[in-house]
PDB file of C-alpha atoms in Angstrom:
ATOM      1  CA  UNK A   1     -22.756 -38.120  -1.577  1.00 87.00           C
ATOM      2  CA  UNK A   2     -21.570 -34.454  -1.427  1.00 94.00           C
ATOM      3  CA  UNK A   3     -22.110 -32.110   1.240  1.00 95.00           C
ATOM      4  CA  UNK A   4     -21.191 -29.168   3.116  1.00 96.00           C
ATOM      5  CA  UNK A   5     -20.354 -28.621   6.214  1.00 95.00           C
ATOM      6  CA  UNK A   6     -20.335 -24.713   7.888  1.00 96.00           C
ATOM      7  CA  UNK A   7     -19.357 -23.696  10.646  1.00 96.00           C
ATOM      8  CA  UNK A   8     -18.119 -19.717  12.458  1.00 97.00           C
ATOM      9  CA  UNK A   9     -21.130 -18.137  12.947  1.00 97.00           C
ATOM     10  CA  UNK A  10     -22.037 -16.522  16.056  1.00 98.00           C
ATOM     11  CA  UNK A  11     -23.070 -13.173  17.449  1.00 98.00           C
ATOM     12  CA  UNK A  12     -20.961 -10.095  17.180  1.00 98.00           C
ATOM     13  CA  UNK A  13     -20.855  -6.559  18.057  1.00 98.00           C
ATOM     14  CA  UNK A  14     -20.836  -3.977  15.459  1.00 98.00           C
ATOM     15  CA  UNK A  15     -17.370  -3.217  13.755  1.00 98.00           C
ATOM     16  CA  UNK A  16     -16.333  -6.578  14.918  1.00 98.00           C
ATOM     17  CA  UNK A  17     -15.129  -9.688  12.848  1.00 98.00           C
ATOM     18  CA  UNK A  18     -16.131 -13.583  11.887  1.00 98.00           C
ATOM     19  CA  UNK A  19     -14.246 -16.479   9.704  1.00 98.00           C
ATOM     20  CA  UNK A  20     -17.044 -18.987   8.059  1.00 98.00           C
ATOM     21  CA  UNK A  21     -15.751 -21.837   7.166  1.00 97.00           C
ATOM     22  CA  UNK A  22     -17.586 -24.583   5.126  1.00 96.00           C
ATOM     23  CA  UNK A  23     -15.791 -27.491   4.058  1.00 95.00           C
ATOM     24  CA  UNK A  24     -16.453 -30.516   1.411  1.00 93.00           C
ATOM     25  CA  UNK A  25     -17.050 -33.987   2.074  1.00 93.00           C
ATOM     26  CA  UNK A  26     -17.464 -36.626  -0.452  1.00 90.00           C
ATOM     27  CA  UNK A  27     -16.385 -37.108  -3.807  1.00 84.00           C
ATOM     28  CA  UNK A  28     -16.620 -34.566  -6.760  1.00 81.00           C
ATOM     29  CA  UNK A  29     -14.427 -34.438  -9.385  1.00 79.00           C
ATOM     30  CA  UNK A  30     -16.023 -31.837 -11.934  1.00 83.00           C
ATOM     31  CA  UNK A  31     -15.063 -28.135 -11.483  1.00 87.00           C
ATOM     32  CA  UNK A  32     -17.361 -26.569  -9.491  1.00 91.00           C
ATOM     33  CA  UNK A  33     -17.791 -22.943  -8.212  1.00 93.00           C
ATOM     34  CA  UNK A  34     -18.274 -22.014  -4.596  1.00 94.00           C
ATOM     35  CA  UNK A  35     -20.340 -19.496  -2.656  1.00 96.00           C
ATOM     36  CA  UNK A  36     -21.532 -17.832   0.511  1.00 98.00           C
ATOM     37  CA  UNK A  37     -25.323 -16.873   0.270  1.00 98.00           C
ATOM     38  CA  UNK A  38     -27.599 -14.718   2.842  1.00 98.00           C
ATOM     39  CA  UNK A  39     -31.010 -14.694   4.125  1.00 98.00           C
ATOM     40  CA  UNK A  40     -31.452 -11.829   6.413  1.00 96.00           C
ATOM     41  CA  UNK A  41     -35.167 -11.317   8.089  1.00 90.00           C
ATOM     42  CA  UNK A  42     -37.780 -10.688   5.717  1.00 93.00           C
ATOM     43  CA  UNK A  43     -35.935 -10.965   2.918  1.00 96.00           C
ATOM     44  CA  UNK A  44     -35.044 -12.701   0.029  1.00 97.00           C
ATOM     45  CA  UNK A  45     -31.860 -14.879   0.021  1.00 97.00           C
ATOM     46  CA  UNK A  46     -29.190 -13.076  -1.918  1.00 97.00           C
ATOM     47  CA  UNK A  47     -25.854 -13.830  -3.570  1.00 97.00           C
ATOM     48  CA  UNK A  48     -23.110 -12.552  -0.776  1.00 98.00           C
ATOM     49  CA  UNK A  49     -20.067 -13.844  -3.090  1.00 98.00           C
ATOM     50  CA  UNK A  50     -19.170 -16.355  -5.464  1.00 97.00           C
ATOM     51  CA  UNK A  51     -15.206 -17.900  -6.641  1.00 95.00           C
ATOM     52  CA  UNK A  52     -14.520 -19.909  -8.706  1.00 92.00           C
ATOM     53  CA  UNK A  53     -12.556 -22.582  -9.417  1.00 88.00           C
ATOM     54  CA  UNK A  54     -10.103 -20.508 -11.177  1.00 88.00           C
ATOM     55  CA  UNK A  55     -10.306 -17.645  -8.531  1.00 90.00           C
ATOM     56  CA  UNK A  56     -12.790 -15.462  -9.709  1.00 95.00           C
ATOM     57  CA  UNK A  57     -14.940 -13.644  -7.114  1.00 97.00           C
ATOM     58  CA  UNK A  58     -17.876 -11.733  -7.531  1.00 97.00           C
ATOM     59  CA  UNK A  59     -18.776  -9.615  -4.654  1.00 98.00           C
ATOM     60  CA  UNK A  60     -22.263  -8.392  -3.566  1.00 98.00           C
ATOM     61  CA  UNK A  61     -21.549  -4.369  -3.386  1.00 98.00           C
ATOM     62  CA  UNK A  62     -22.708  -4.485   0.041  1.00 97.00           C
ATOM     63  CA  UNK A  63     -19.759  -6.335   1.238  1.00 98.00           C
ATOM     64  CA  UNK A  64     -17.191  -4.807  -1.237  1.00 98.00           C
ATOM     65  CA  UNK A  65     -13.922  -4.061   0.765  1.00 97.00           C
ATOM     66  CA  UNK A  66     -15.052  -6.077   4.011  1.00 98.00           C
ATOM     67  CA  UNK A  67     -16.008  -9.754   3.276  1.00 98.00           C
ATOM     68  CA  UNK A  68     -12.823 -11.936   1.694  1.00 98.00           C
ATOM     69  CA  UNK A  69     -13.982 -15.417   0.436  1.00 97.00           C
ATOM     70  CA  UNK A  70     -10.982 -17.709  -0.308  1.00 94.00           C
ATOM     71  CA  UNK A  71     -10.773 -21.305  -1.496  1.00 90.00           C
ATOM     72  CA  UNK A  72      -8.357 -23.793  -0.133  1.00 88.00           C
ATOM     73  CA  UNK A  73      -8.373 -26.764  -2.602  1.00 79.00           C
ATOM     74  CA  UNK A  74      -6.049 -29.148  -0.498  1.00 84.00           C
ATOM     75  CA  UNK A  75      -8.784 -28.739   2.005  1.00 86.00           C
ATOM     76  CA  UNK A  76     -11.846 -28.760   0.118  1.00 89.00           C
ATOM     77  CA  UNK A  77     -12.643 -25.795   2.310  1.00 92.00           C
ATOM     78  CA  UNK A  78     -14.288 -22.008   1.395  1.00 94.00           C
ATOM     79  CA  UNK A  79     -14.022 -19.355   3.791  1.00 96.00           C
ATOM     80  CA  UNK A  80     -15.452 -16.419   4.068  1.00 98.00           C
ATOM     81  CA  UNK A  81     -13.569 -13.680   6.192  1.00 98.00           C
ATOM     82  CA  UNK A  82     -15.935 -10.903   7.310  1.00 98.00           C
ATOM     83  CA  UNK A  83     -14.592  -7.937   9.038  1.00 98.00           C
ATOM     84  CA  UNK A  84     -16.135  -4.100   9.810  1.00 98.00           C
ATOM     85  CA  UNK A  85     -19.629  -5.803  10.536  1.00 98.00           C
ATOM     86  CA  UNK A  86     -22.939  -4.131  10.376  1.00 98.00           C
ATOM     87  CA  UNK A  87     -26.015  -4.394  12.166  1.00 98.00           C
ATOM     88  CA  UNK A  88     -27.592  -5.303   8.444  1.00 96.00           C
ATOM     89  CA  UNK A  89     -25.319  -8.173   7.795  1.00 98.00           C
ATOM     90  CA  UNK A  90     -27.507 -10.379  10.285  1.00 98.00           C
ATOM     91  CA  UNK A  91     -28.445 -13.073   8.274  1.00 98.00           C
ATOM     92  CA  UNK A  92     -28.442 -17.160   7.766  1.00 98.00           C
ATOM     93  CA  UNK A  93     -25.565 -17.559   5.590  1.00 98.00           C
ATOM     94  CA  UNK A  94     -25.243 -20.385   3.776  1.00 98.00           C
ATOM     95  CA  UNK A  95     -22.385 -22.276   1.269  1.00 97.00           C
ATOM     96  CA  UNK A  96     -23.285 -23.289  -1.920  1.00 97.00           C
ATOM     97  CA  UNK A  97     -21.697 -25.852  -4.521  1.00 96.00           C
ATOM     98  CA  UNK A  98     -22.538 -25.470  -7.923  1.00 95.00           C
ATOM     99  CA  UNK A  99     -21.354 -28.177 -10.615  1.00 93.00           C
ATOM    100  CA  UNK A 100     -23.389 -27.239 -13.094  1.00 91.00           C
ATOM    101  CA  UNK A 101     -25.776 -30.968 -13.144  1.00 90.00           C
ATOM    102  CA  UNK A 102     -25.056 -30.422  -9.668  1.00 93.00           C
ATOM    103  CA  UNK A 103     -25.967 -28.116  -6.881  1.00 95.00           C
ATOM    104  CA  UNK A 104     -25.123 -28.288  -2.924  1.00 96.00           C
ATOM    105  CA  UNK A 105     -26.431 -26.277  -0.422  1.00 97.00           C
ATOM    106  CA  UNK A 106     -25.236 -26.192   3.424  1.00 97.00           C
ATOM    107  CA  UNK A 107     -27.207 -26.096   6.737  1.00 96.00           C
ATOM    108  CA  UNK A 108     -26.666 -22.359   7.639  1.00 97.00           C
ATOM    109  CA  UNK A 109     -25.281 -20.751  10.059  1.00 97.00           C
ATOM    110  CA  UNK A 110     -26.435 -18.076  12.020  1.00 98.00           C
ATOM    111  CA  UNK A 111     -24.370 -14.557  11.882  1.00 98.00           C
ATOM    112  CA  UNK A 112     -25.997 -12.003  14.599  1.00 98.00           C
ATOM    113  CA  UNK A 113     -24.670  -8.419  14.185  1.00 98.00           C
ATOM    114  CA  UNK A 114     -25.859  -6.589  17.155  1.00 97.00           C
ATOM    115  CA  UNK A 115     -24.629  -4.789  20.334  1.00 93.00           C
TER     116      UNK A 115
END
């Protein structure tokens, strides 16, 4: 049984700065991308970032040059470092496993951007 397991969120002020963390338990041994997904208020969940197990990111543009996902394999852990936050970055972000056959999603967390 795989699953993930978030944690960071919390409310900030504008400008100010929060380290998700979601880590994986249980067994997996295929190679598997990882990802940090939104869901802001009346909208749509969208793609925030996605790595690889290689490395590769993809970035929304949205967060270009502020958010910083990074994978620590000896942990089994994805962060995602966000910094310069905005009001419109308020969302329930959530970390995703995708193995192809397979697909995990975590609980949420709750990021609150607001002064």
């Amino acid at each position: 049984q795989v699953q993930l397991v978030e944690s960071g969120g919390g409310l900030v002020q504008p400008g100010g700065s929060l380290r998700l963390s979601c880590a994986v338990s249980g067994s997996i041994f295929s190679i598997y991308d990882l990802g940090w997904y939104r869901q802001a208020p009346g909208k749509q969940r969208e793609l925030v970032v996605v790595i690889s197990n290689g490395g590769i990111t993809n970035y929304a543009n949205s967060v270009k040059g502020r958010f910083t996902i990074s994978r620590d394999n000896a942990k089994n852990t994805v962060y995602l470092q966000m910094n310069s936050l905005k009001p419109e970055d308020t969302a329930v972000y959530y970390c995703n496993l995708d193995a192809g056959y397979l697909e995990v999603w975590g609980q949420g967390t709750q990021v609150t951007v607001s002064s």
